[in-house]
PDB file of C-alpha atoms and ligand atoms in Angstrom:
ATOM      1  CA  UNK A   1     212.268 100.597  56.359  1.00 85.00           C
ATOM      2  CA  UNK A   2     209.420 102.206  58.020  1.00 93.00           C
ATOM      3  CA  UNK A   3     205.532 101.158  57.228  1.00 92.00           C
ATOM      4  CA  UNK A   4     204.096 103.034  58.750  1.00 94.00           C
ATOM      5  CA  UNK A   5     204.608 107.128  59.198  1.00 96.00           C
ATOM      6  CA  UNK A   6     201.753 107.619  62.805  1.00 97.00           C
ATOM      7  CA  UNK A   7     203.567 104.236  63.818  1.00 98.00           C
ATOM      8  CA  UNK A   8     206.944 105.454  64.104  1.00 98.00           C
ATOM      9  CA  UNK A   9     205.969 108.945  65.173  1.00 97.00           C
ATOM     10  CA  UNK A  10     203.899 107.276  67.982  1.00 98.00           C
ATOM     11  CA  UNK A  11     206.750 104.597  68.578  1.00 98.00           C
ATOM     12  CA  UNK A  12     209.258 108.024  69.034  1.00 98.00           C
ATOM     13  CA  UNK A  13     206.987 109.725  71.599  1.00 97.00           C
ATOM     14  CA  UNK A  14     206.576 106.716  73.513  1.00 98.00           C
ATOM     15  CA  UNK A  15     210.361 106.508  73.453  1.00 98.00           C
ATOM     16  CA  UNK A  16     210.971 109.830  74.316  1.00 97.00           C
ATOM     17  CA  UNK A  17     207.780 109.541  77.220  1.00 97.00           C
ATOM     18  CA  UNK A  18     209.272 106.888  79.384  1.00 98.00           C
ATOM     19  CA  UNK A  19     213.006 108.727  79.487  1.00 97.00           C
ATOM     20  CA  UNK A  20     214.168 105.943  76.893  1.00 98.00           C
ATOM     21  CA  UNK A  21     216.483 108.096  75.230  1.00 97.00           C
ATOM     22  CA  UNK A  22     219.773 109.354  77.124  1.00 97.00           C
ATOM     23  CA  UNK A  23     221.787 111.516  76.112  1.00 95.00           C
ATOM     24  CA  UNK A  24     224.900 112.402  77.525  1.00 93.00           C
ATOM     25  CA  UNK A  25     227.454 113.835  75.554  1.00 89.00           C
ATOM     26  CA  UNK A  26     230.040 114.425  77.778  1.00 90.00           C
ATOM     27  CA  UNK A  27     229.851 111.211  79.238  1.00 94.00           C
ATOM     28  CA  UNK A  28     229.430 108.860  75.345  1.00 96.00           C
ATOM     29  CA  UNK A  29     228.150 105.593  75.965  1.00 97.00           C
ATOM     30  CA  UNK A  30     230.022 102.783  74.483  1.00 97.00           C
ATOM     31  CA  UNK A  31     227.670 100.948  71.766  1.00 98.00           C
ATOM     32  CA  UNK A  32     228.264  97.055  70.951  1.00 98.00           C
ATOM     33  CA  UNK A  33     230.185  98.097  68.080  1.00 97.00           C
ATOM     34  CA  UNK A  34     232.507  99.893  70.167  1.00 97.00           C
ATOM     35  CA  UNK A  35     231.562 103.331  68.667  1.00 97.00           C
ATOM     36  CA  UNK A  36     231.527 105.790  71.436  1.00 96.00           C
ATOM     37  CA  UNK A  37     228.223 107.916  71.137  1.00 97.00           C
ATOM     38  CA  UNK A  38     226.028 110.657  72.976  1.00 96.00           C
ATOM     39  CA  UNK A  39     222.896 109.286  72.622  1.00 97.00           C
ATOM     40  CA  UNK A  40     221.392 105.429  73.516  1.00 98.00           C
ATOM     41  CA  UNK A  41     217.984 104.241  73.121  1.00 98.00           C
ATOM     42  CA  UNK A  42     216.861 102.097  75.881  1.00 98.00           C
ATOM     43  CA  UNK A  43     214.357  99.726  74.413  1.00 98.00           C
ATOM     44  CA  UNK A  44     214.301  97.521  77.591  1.00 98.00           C
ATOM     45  CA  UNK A  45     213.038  99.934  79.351  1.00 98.00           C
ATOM     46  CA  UNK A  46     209.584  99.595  77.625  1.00 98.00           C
ATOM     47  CA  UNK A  47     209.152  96.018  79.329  1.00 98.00           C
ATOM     48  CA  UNK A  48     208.411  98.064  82.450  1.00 98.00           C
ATOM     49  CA  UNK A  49     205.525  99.774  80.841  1.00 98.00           C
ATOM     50  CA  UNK A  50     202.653  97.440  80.129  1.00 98.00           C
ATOM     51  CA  UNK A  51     200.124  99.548  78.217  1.00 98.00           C
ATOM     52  CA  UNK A  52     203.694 100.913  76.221  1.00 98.00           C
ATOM     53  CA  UNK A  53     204.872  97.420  76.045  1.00 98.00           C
ATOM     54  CA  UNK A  54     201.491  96.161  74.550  1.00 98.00           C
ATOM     55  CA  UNK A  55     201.409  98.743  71.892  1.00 98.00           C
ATOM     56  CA  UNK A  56     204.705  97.269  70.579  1.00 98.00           C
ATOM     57  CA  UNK A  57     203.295  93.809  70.626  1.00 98.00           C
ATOM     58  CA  UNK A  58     200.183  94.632  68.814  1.00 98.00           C
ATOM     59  CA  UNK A  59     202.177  96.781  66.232  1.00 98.00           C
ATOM     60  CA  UNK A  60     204.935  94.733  65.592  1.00 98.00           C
ATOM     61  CA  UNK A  61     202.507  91.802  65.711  1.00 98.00           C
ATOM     62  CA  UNK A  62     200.480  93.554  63.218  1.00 98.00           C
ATOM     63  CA  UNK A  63     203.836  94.478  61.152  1.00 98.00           C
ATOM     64  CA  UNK A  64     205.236  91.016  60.847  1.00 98.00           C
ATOM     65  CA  UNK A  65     201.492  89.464  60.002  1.00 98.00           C
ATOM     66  CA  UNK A  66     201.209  92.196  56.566  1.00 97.00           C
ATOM     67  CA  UNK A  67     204.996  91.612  55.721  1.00 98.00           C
ATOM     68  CA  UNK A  68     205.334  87.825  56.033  1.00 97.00           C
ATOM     69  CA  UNK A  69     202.114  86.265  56.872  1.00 98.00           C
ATOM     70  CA  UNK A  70     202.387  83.928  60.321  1.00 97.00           C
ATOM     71  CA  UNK A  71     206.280  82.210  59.758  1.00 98.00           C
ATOM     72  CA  UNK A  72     206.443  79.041  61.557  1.00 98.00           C
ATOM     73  CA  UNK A  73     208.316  80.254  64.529  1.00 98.00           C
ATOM     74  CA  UNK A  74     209.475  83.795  65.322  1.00 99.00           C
ATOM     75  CA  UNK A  75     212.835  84.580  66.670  1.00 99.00           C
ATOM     76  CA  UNK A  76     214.305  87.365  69.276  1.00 98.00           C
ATOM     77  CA  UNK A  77     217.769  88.222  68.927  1.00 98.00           C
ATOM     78  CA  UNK A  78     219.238  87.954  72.825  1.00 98.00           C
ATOM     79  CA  UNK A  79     218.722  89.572  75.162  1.00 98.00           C
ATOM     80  CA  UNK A  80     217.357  93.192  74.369  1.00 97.00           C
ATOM     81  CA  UNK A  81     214.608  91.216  72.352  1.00 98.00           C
ATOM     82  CA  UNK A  82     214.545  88.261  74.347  1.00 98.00           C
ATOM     83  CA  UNK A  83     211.183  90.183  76.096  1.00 98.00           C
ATOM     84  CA  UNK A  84     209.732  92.010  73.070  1.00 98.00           C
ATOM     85  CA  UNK A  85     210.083  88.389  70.879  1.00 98.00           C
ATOM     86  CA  UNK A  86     208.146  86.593  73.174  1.00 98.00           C
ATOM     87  CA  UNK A  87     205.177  89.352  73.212  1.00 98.00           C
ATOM     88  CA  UNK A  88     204.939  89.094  69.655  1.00 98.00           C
ATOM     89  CA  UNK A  89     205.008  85.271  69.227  1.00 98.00           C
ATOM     90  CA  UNK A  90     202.352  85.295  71.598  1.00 98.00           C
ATOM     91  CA  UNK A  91     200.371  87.972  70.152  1.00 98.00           C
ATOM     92  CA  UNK A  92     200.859  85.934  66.852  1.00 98.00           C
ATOM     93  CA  UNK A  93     199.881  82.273  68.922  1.00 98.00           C
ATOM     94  CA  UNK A  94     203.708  81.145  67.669  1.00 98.00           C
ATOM     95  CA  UNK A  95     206.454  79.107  68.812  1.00 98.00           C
ATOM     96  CA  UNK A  96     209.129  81.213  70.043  1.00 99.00           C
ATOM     97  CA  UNK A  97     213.344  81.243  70.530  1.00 99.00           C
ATOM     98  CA  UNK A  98     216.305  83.209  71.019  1.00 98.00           C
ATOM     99  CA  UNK A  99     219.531  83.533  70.087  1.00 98.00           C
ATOM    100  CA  UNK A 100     222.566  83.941  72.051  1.00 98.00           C
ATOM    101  CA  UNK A 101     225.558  86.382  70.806  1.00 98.00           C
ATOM    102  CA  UNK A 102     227.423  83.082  71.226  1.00 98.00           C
ATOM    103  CA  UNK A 103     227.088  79.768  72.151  1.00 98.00           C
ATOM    104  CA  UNK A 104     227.007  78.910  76.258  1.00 97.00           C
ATOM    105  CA  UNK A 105     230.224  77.473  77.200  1.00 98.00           C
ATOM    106  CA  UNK A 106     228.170  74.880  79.656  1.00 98.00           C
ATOM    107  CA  UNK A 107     225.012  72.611  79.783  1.00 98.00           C
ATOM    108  CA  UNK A 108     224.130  72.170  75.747  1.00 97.00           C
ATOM    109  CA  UNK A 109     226.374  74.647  74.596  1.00 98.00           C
ATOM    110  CA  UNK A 110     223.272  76.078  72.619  1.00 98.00           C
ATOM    111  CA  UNK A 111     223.276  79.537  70.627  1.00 98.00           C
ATOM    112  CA  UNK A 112     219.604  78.867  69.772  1.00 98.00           C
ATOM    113  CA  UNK A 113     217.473  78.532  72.756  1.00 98.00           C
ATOM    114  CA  UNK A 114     214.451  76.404  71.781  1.00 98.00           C
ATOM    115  CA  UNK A 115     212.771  74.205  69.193  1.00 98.00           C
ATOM    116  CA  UNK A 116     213.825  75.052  65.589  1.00 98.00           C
ATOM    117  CA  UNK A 117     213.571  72.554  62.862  1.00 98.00           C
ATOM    118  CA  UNK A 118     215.052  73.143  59.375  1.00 97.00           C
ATOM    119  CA  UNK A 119     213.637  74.582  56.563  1.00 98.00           C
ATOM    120  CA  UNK A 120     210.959  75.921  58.973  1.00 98.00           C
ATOM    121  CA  UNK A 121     210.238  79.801  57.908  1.00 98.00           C
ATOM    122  CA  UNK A 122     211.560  82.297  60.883  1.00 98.00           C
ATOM    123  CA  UNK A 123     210.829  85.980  61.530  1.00 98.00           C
ATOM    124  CA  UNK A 124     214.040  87.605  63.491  1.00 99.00           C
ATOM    125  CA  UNK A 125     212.619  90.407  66.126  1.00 99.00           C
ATOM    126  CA  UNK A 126     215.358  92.396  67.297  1.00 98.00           C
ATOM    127  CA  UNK A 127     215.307  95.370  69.669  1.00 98.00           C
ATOM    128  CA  UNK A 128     217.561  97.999  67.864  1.00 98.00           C
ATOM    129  CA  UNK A 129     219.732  98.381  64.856  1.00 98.00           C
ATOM    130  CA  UNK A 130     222.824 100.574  64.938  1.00 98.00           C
ATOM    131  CA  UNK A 131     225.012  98.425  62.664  1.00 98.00           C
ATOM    132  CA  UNK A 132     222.981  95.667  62.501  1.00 98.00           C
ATOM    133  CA  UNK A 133     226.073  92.939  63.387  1.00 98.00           C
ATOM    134  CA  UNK A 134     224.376  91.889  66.742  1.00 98.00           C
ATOM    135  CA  UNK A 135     221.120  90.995  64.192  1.00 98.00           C
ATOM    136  CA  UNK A 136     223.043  89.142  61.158  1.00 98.00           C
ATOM    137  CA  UNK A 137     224.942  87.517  63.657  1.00 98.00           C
ATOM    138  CA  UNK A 138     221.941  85.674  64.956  1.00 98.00           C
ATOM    139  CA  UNK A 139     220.496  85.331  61.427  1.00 98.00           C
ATOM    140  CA  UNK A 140     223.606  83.250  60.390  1.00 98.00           C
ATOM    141  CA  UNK A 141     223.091  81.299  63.308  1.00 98.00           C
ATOM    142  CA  UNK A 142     219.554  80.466  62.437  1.00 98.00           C
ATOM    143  CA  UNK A 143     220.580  80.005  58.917  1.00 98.00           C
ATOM    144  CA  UNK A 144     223.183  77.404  59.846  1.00 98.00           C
ATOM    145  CA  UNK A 145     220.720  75.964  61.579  1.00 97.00           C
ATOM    146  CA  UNK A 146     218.409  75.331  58.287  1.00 98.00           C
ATOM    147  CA  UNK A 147     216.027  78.441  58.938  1.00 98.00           C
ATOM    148  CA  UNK A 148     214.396  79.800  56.090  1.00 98.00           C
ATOM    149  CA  UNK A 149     214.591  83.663  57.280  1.00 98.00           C
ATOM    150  CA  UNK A 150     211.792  86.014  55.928  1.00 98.00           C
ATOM    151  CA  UNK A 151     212.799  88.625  57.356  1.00 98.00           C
ATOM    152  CA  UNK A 152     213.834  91.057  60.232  1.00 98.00           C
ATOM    153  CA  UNK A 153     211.201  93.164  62.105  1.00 98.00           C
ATOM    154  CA  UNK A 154     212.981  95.976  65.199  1.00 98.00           C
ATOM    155  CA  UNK A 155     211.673  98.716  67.189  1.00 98.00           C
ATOM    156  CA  UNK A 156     214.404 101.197  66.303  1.00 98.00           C
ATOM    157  CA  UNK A 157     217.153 102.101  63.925  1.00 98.00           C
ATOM    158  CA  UNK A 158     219.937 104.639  63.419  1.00 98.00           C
ATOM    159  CA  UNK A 159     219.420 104.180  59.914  1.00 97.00           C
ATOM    160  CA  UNK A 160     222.765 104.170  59.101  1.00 97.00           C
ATOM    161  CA  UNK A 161     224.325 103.238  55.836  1.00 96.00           C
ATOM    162  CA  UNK A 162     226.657 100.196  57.327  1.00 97.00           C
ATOM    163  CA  UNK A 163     223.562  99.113  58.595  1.00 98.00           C
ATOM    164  CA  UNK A 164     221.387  99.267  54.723  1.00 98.00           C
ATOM    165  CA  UNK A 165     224.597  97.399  53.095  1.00 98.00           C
ATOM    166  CA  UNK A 166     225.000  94.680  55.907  1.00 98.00           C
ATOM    167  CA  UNK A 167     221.710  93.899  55.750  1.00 98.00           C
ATOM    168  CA  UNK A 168     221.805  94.351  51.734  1.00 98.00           C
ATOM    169  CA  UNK A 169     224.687  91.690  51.449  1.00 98.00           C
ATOM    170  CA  UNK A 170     222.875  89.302  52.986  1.00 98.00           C
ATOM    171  CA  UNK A 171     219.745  89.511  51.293  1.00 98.00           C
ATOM    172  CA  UNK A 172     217.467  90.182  54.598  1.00 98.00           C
ATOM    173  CA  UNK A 173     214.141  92.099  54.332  1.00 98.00           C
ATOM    174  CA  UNK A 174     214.360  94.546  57.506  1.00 98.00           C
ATOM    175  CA  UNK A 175     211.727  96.791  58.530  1.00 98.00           C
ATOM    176  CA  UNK A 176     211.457  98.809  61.755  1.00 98.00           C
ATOM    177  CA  UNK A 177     208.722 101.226  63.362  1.00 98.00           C
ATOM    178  CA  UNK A 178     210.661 104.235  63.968  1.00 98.00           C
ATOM    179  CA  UNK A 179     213.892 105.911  63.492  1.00 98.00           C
ATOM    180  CA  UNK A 180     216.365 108.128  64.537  1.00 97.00           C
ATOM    181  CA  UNK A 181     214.766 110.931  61.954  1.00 96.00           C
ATOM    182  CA  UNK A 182     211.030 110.410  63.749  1.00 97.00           C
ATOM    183  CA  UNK A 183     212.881 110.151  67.367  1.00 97.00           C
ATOM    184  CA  UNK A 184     214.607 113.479  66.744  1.00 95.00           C
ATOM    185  CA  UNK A 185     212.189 115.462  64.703  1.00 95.00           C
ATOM    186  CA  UNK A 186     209.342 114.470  67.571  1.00 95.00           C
ATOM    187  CA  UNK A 187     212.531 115.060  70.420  1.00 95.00           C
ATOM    188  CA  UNK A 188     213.487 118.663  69.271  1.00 93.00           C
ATOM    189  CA  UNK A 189     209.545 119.472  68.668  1.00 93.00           C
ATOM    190  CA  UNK A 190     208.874 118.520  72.175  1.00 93.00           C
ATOM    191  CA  UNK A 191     212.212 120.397  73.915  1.00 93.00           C
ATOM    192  CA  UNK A 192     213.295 116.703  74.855  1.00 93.00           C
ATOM    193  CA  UNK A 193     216.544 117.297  72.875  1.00 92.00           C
ATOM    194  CA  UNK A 194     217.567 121.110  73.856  1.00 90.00           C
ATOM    195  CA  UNK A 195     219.192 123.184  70.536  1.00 90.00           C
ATOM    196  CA  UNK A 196     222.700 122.257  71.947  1.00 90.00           C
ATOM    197  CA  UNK A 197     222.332 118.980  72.270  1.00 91.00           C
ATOM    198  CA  UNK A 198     220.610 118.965  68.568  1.00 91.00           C
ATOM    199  CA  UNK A 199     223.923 120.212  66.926  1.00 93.00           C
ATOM    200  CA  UNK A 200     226.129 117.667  68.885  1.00 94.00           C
ATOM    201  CA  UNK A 201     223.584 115.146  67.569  1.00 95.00           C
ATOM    202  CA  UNK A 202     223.935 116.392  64.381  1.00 91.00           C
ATOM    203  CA  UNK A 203     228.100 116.472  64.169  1.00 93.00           C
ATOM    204  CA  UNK A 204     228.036 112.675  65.306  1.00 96.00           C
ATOM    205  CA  UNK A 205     225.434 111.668  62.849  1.00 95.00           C
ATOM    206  CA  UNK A 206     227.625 112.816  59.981  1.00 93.00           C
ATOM    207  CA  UNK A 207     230.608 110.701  61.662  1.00 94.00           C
ATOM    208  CA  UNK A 208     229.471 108.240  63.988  1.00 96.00           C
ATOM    209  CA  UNK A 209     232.034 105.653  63.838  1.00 95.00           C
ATOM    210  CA  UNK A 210     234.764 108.481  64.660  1.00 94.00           C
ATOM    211  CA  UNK A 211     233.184 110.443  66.709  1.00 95.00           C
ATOM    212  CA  UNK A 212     234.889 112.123  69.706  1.00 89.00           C
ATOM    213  CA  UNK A 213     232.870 114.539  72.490  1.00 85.00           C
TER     214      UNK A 213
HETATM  215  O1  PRP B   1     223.528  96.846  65.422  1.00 96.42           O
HETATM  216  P1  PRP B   1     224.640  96.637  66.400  1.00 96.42           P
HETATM  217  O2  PRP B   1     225.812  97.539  66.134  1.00 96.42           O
HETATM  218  O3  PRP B   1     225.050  95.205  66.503  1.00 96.42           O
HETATM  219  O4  PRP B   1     224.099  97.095  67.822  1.00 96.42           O
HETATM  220  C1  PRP B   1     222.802  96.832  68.237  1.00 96.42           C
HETATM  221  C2  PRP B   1     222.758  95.743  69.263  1.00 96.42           C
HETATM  222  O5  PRP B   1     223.235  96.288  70.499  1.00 96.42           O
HETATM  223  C3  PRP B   1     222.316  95.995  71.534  1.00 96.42           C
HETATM  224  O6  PRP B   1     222.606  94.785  72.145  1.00 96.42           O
HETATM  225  P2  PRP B   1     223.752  94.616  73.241  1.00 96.42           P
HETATM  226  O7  PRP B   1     224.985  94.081  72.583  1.00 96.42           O
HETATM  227  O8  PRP B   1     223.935  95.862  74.012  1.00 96.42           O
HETATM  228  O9  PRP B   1     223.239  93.468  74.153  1.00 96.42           O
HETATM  229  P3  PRP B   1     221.850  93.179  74.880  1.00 96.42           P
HETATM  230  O10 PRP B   1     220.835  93.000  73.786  1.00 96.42           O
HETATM  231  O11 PRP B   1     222.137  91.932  75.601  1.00 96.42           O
HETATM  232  O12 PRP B   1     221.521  94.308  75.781  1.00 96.42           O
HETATM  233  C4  PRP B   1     220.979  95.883  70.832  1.00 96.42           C
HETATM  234  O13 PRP B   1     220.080  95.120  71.594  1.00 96.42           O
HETATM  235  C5  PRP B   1     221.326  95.267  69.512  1.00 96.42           C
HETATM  236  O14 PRP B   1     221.278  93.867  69.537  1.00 96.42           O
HETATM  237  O1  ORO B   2     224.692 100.025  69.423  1.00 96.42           O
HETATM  238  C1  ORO B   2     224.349  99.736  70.574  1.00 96.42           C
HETATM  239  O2  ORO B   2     224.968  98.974  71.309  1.00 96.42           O
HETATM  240  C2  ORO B   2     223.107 100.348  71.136  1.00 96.42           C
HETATM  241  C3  ORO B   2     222.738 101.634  70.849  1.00 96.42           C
HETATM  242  C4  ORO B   2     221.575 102.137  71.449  1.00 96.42           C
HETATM  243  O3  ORO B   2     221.163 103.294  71.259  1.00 96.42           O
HETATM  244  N1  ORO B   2     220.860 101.327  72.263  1.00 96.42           N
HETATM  245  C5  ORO B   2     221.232 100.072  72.515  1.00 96.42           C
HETATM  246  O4  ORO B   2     220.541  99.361  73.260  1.00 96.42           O
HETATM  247  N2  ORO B   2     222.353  99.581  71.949  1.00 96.42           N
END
């Protein structure tokens, strides 16, 4: 999952640098999946940071050119990678698009924003992967659509199991540059994350999906 070991240790202090990851155990944020959990990792908040924010380009830019060559158009799941998407399709010189959760209910009633033609080879950028639905949900779209996916390229992922076996049933490459091992392991090293907090952390990682505070 990760290429690159300096890559996702830098990614993690970056993370950790511009107050990206909250925690707040008492107060569990509710996740897209509905799982109720201490910790979230803001990757918008990385737009706000231009020299952070151009480090992800260039990496991920760099990422998706070793794993799958230049794909004819690149693809950002909406809207936590509408931003970071676009930064790498124009790092790359490619056409870009999005993909909505669902279709608009107005105007063209599009889920995919944007010019896609099929059989045209896509590379899906996506922001953060805690069970990966959010992602496979746009990669069906695209499919449906006639894309030819090579592959998924994120900032950040849980690396939870539901995650490895959604994305192994449908056959998609994913890669990201750091993880919730590298986030924590830099975190604890650098008092981010106090020892408290480190042992709730570690009781919901064993559990996530039933996790109380
Ligand atoms: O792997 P999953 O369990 O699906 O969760 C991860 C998804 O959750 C977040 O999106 P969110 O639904 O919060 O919407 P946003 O991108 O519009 O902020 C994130 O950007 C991922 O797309
Ligand atoms: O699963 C999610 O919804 C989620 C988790 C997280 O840490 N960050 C985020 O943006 N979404």
């Amino acid at each position: 999952m990760i290429l690159n070991k300096d890559t996702a240790k830098k990614t993690a202090e970056l993370l950790l640098q511009i107050n990206a990851i909250k925690l707040e155990p008492e107060n569990p944020f509710t996740w897209a999946s509905g799982w109720k959990s201490p910790i979230y990792c803001d990757n918008r908040i990385i737009l706000s940071y231009p020299t952070i924010r151009n480090y992800v380009r260039e990496e991920m830019g760099k990422q998706v050119e070793a794993l799958y060559g230049k794909p004819d158009v690149i693809a950002g799941v909406a809207t936590g990678a509408i931003g970071i998407g676009m930064l790498v399709a124009e790092y790359l010189g490619l056409p870009f698009i999005y993909v909505r959760p669902e279709a608009k209910a107005h105007g063209r009633q599009n889920k995919i924003e944007g010019k896609l033609e099929e059989n045209q080879s896509v590379v899906v950028i996506e922001d953060l992967i805690s069970t990966g639905k959010s992602s496979l949900n746009a990669v069906d779209a695209l499919e449906s659509h006639g894309a030819n996916i090579k592959g998924m390229l994120a900032i950040f992922t849980y690396g939870f199991d539901i995650a490895t076996t959604n994305f192994e049933q449908k056959n998609i490459d994913l890669h990201t540059l750091s993880d919730y091992s590298h986030l924590t392991e830099r975190a604890a090293e650098s008092g981010y994350i106090k020892e408290e907090q480190l042992n709730t952390l570690m009781d919901w990682r064993t559990n996530p999906s039933e996790w109380k505070p």
